Each structure stands twice: as C-alpha cells, then as structure tokens.
Short mmCIF file of C-alpha atoms and ligand atoms in Angstrom, two decimals:
data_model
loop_
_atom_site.label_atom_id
_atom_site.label_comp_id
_atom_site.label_asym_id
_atom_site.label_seq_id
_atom_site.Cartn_x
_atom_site.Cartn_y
_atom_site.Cartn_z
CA UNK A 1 99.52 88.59 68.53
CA UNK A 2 98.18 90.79 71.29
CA UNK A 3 101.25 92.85 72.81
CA UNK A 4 101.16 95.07 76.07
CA UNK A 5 104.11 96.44 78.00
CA UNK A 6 105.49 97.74 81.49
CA UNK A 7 106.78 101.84 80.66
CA UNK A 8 109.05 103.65 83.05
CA UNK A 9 111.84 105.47 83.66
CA UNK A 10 114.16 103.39 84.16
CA UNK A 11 112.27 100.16 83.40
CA UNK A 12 115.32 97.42 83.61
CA UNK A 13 114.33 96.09 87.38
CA UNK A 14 110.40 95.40 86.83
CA UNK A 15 109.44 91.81 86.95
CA UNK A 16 106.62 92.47 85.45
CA UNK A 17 107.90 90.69 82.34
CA UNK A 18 108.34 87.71 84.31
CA UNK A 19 105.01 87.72 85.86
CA UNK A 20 102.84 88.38 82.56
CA UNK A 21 105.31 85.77 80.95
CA UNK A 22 104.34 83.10 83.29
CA UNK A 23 100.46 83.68 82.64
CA UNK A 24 100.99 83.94 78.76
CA UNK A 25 102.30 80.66 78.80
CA UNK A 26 100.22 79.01 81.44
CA UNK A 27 97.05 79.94 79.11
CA UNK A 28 98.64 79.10 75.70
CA UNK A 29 98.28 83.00 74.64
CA UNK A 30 99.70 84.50 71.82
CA UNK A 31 100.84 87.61 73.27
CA UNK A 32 104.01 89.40 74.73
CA UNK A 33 104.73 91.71 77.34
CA UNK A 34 107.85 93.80 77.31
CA UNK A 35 109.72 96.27 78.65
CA UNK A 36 109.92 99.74 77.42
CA UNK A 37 112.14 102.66 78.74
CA UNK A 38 110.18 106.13 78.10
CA UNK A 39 111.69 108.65 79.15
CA UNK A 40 109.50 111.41 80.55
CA UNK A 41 109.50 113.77 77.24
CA UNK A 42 108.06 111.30 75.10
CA UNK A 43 105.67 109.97 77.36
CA UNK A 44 102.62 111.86 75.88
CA UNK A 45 103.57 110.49 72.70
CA UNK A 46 104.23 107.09 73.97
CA UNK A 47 100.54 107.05 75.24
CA UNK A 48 98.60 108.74 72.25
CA UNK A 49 100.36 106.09 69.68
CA UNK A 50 99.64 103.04 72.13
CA UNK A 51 97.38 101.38 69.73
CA UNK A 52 99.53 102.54 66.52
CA UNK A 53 102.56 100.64 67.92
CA UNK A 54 99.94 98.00 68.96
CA UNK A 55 99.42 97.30 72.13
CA UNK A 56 96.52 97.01 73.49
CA UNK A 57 97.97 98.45 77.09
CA UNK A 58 100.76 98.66 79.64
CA UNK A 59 101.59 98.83 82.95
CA UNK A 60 102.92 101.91 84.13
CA UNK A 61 105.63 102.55 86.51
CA UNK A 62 107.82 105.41 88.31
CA UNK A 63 107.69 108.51 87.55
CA UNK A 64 104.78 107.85 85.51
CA UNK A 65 102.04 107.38 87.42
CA UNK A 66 100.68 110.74 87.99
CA UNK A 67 101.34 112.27 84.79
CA UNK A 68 99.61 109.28 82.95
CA UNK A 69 96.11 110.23 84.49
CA UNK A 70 96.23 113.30 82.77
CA UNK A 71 96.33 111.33 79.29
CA UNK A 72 93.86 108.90 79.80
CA UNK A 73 89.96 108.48 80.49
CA UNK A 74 89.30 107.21 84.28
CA UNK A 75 88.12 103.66 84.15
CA UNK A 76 86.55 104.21 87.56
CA UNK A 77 85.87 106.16 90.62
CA UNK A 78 88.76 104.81 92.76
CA UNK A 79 90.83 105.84 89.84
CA UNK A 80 89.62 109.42 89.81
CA UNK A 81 90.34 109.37 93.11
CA UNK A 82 93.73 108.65 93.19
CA UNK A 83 94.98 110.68 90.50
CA UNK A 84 96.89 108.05 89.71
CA UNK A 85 97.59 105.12 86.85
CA UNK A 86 99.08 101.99 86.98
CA UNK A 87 97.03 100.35 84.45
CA UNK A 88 96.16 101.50 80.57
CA UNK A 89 93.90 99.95 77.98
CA UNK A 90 92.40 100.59 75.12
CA UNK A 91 88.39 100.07 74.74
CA UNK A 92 86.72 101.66 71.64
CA UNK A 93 88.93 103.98 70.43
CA UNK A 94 89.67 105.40 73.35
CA UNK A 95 92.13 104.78 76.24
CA UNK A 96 91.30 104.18 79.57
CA UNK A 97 93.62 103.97 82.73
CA UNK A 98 92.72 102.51 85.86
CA UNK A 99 94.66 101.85 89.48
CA UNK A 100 95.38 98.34 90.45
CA UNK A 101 97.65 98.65 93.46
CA UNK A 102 94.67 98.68 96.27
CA UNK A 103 92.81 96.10 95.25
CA UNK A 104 96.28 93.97 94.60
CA UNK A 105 97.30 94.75 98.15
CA UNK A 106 93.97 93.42 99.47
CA UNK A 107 94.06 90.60 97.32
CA UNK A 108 96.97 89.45 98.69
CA UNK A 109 96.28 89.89 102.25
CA UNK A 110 92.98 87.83 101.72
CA UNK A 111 94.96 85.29 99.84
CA UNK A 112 97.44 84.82 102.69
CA UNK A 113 94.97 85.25 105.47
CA UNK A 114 91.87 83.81 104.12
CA UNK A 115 89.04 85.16 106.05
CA UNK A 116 90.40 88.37 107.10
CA UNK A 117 87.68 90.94 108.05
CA UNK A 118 88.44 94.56 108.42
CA UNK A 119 85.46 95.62 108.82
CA UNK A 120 85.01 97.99 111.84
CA UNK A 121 88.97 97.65 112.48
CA UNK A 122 91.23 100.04 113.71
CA UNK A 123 94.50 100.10 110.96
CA UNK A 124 97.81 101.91 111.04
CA UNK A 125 99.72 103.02 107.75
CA UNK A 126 103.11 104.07 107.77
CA UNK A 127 104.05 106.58 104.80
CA UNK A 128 101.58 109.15 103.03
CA UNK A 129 103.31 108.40 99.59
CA UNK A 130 101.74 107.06 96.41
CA UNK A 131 101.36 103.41 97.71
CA UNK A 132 99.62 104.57 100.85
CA UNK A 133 97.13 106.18 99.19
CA UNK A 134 96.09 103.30 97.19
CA UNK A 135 96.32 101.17 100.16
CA UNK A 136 94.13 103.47 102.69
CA UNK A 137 91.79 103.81 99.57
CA UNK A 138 91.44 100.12 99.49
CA UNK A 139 91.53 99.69 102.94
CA UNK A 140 88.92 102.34 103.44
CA UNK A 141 86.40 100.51 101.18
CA UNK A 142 87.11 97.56 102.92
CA UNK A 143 85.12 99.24 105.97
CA UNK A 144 87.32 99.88 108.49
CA UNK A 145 86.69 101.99 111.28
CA UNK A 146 90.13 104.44 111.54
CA UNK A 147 93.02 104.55 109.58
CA UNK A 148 96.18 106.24 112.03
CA UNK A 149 98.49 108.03 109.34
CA UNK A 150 102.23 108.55 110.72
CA UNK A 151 104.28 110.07 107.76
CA UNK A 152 107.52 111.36 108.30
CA UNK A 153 106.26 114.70 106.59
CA UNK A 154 103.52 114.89 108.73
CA UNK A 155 101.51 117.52 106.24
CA UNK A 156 101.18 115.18 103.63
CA UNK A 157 99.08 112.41 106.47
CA UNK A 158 96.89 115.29 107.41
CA UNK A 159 96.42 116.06 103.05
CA UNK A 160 95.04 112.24 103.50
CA UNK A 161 92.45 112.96 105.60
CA UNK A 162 91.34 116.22 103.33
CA UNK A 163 91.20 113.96 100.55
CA UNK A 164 89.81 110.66 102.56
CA UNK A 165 88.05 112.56 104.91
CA UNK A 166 87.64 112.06 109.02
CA UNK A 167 88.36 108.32 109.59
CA UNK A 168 92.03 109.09 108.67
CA UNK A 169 94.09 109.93 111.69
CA UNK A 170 97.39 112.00 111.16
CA UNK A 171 99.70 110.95 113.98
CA UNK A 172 103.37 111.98 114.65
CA UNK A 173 105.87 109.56 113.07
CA UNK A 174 107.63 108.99 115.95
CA UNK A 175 104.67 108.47 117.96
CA UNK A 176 103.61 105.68 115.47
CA UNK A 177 104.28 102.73 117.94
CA UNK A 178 101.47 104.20 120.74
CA UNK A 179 99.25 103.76 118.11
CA UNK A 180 99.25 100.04 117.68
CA UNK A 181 97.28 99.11 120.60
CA UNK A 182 93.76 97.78 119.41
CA UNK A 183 94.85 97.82 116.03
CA UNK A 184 94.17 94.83 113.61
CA UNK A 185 96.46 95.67 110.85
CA UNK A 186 99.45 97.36 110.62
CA UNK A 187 101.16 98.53 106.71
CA UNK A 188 104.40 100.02 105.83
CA UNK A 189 104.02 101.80 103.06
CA UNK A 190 107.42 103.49 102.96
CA UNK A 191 110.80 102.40 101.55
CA UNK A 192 112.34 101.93 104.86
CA UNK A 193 113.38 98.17 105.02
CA UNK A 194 113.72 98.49 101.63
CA UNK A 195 117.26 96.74 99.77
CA UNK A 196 119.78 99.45 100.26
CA UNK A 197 117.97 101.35 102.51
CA UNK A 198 117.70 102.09 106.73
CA UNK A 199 115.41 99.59 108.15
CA UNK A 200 112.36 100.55 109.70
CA UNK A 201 112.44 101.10 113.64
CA UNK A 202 109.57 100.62 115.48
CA UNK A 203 108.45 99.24 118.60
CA UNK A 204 106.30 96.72 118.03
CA UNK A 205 105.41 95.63 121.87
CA UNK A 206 102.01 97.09 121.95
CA UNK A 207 100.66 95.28 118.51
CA UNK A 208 97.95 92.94 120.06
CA UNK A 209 99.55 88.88 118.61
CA UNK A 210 97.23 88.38 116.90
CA UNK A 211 97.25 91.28 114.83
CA UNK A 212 98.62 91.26 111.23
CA UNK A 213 101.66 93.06 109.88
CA UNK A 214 101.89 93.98 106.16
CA UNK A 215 105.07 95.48 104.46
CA UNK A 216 104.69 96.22 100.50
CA UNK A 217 108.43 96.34 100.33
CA UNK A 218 109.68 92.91 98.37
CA UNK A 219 113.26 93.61 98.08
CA UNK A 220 114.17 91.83 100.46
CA UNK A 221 111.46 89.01 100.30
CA UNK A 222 111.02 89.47 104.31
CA UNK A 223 112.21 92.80 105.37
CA UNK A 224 113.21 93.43 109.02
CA UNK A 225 109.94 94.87 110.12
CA UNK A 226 108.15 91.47 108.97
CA UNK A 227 111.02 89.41 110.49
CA UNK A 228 110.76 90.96 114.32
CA UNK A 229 106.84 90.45 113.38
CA UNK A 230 107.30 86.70 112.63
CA UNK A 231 109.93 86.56 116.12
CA UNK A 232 106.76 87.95 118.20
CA UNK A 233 104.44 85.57 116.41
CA UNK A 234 102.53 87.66 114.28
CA UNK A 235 100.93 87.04 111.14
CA UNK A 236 102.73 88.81 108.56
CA UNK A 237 101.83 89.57 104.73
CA UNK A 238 104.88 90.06 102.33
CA UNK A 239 105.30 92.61 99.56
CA UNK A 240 105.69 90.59 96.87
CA UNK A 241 102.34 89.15 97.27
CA UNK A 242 100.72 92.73 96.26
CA UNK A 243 102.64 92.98 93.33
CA UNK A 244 101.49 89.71 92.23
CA UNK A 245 97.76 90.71 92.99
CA UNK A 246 98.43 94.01 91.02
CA UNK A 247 98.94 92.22 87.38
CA UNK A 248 95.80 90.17 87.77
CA UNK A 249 93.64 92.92 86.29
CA UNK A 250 96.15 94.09 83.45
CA UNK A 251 96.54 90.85 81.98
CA UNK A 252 92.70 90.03 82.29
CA UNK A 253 92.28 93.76 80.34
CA UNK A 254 94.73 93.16 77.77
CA UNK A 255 94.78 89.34 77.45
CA UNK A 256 91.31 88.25 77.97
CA UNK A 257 91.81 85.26 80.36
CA UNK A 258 91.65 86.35 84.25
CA UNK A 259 94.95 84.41 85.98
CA UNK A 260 95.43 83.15 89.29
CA UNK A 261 98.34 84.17 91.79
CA UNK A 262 99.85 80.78 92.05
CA UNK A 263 102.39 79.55 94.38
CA UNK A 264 104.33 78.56 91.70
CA UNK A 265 104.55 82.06 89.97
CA UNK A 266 105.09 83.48 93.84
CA UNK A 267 108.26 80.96 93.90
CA UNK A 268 109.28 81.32 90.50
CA UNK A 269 109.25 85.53 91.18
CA UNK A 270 110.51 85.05 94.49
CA UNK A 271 113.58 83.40 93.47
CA UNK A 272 114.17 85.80 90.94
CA UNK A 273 114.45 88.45 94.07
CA UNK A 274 116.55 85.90 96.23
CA UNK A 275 118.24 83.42 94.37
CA UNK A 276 118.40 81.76 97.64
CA UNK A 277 114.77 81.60 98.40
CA UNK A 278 113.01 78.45 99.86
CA UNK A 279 109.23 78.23 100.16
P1 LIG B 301 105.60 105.39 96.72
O1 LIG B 301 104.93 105.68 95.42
O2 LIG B 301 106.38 104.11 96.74
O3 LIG B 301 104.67 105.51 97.88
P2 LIG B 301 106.63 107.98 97.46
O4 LIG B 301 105.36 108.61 97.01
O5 LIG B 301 107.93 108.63 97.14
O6 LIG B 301 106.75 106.50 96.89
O7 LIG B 301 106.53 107.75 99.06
C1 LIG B 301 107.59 107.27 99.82
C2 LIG B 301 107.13 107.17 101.28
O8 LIG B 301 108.24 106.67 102.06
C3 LIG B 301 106.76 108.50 101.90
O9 LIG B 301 105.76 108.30 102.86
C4 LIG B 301 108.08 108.93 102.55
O10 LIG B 301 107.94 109.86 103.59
P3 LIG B 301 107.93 111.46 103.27
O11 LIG B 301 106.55 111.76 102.77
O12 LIG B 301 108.25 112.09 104.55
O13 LIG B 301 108.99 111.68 102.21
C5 LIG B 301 108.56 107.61 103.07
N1 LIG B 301 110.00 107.60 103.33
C6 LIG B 301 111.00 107.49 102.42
N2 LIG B 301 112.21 107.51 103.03
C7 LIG B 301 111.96 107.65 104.37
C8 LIG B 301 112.80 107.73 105.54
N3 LIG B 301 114.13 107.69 105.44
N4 LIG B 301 112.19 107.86 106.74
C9 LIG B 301 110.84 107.91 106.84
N5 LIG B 301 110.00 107.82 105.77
C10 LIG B 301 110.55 107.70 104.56
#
C-alpha cells in the first residue's frame, strides 16, 4: 500500500484527507493519506524517517513550510525560489520538496475562466505573506506586465520586488483601491474575509467589469470581497478552487495517476466547508 500524509501543527482542519480520499478511490488505488500532527521539535525527525515510516511523501502545512526547505532537495527553480515547501517526495533515496500553491492558484483560475490570458496584464495582490509570494511567482511566469503589491506592512511588498525584481509595485495599503484601474486581475492574498476574521474593505468602483477578482480564502466558500464582486458583475474565482489545484501534483508524485479537479470533488469539499452549500 503506498501511504502519504498532510503534517502540521495543528493538522485537525485540513481537508486534505478528504481530497486525496476522493482520488484514491476514484482510481481504485491502494493507498492512504492521513493526517499527522508534528509538532515543530520533531519535525526534522519526522522528515529524515519519511520513507522508514513509509510514505512515500506528504503535504506540508503551517508552520512548516519554511523550515521544511531546509530538509529537503529543491525539486525545481520556482521552489528555490520561494524558500518554501508544500510538497515532499521521495525519488532515489533522496527527498525532494517542491511548491504547489502557484501553479494550483493558476490552475484554478484557468479552470474557472477558461481562456484567461495574463499576458501583458496589469495585476493587483493584496498581502506580501507566504501565499502571495507563490501567487506573484506564478503570476509572474504567467507574463504579466506589473504586479501592484499593497501589504499592510508595507516593507515586506517592497522585500517582493528585491526578490521578484522591478515589475512588482509596492503601493500603500490603503491606497490599494486607486490601483485597480486598468487592472485585469485582482487577488487577496490575506486572511481578511477569512471565517472569524474582519472582512476586507475595499472600494471596488474603479475595477474595469470585466476584470476578474480572485480571493484564496475558502472559509467562507464566497467571502465578502467576492460577493460585492459578483453584486458589480464581476467574474470572480473562489479559494477553494486553488486548494483543489494544489493536490493535483502531490497525489500524481506519490500515487502515480495524475487526477482531475472535478465538480464533484469541488461539491463534495465544498459541502464539507458549508453544510449548506448548493452548486
Ligand atoms: P499566508 O502563508 O497565508 O500568506 P502569512 O504569511 O501570515 O500567511 O500572511 C498573511 C497576510 O495577511 C499578510 O500579508 C498580512 O499582512 P502583514 O504582512 O501586514 O502582517 C495579511 N493580514 C493579516 N491580517 C491582516 C489585517 N488585519 N489587515 C491587513 N492585512 C492582514
């Protein structure tokens, strides 16, 4: 049986289980994916006896991320990068980690807006966090032209643009909503909205109608931002879609079948978020 895992600290909330459950059985796999608390003083160990305890990889999730880079080969440049790992397997003897969270946040704006090009297109990001950088990353190799940065702590937008280089644009948080005009795409990459949590406040009267508004919050399903988004008539993309997108690689890594993001694993995690969801 091929086992892999989702660590963090605490672990009880991911869906991940649900998600890689869903795929096991869709394919017929003989496999399992769990959840495993490790807390952060045994997390080198955790990592070097992966394939004793055999699995062939995990997930990883808060506070992990950052320290797990440092215990694991780079599977790539975007990786490297990012300093950052969301992803471990083992290959050879040896175990690699890579970063999934871009490319699952573009997959699942080209899998609700088919057709999508950001190439040449202005963006804004709200947040400088760990997300964000994944997502500028991502966005940046999807060509586009300027990515405006508003971060609360403004220092850590204008680190972006050290580490991105000049078509980041630091811009004062509260200034955020001047910066819509022209742009294609606007992310919030922050908790704001979040379950529990202020929602986000912003103007959204310059954002051309067309233009598309992304939240990677999923707790709520449809947070407030994407709600006065879908009131103006604007195409929205919703969180959970990216964390969908994110698994995709994982279970390809670990399991050897590549799944699809199906609307019936969206509904089936959706509901598990809002008991009370209806497609
Ligand atoms: P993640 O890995 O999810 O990105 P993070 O690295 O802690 O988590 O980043 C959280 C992001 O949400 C940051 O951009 C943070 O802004 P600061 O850098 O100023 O902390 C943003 N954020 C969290 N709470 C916020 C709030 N109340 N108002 C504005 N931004 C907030």
């Amino acid at each position: 049986m091929i086992k892999a895992c989702v660590i963090g600290w605490p672990i009880s909330h991911s869906r991940s289980p649900l998600i890689h459950g869903y795929w096991l059985k869709k394919h017929g796999i003989d496999g399992s994916y769990t959840r495993q608390p490790v807390e952060p003083a045994a997390l080198n160990a955790f990592i070097s006896d992966l394939e004793d305890a055999g699995y062939s990889g995990c997930n990883v999730t808060l506070p992990h991320k950052e320290k797990v880079f440092q215990l694991i080969v780079p599977a790539d440049e975007t990786t490297a990068r990012l300093g950052a790992v969301n992803t471990v397997f083992r290959r050879a003897g040896k175990t690699y980690g890579t970063n999934t969270d871009g490319e699952g946040f573009v997959g699942s704006l080209h899998q609700s807006l088919p057709g999508i090009d950001l190439n040449n297109a202005r963006v804004v990001v709200l947040g400088a966090g760990g997300a964000a950088l994944a997502v500028v990353s991502a966005l940046l190799d999807q060509g586009v032209a300027e990515v405006a940065i508003a971060n609360r702590t403004e220092e850590k937008a204008r680190e972006l643009r050290t580490r991105f280089g000049q078509r980041i644009k630091p811009v004062a948080w509260n200034a955020a909503a001047d910066h819509l005009a022209e742009s294609r795409l606007l992310v919030n990459t922050t908790s704001l909205g979040m379950k529990g949590q202020a929602p986000l406040d912003l103007d959204l009267s310059r954002l051309d109608i067309d233009a598309v508004v992304a939240d990677i919050v999923y707790t709520p399903l449809q947070t407030p931002l994407l709600a006065q988004a879908v009131e103006r008539g604007n195409p929205i993309v919703e969180g959970l879609g990216m964390l969908l997108h994110q698994a995709v690689r994982g279970f390809s890594l670990w399991f050897g079948v590549t799944p699809e993001v199906t609307g019936e694993l969206y509904d089936l995690i959706a509901r598990d978020i809002d008991p009370d969801y209806r497609r």
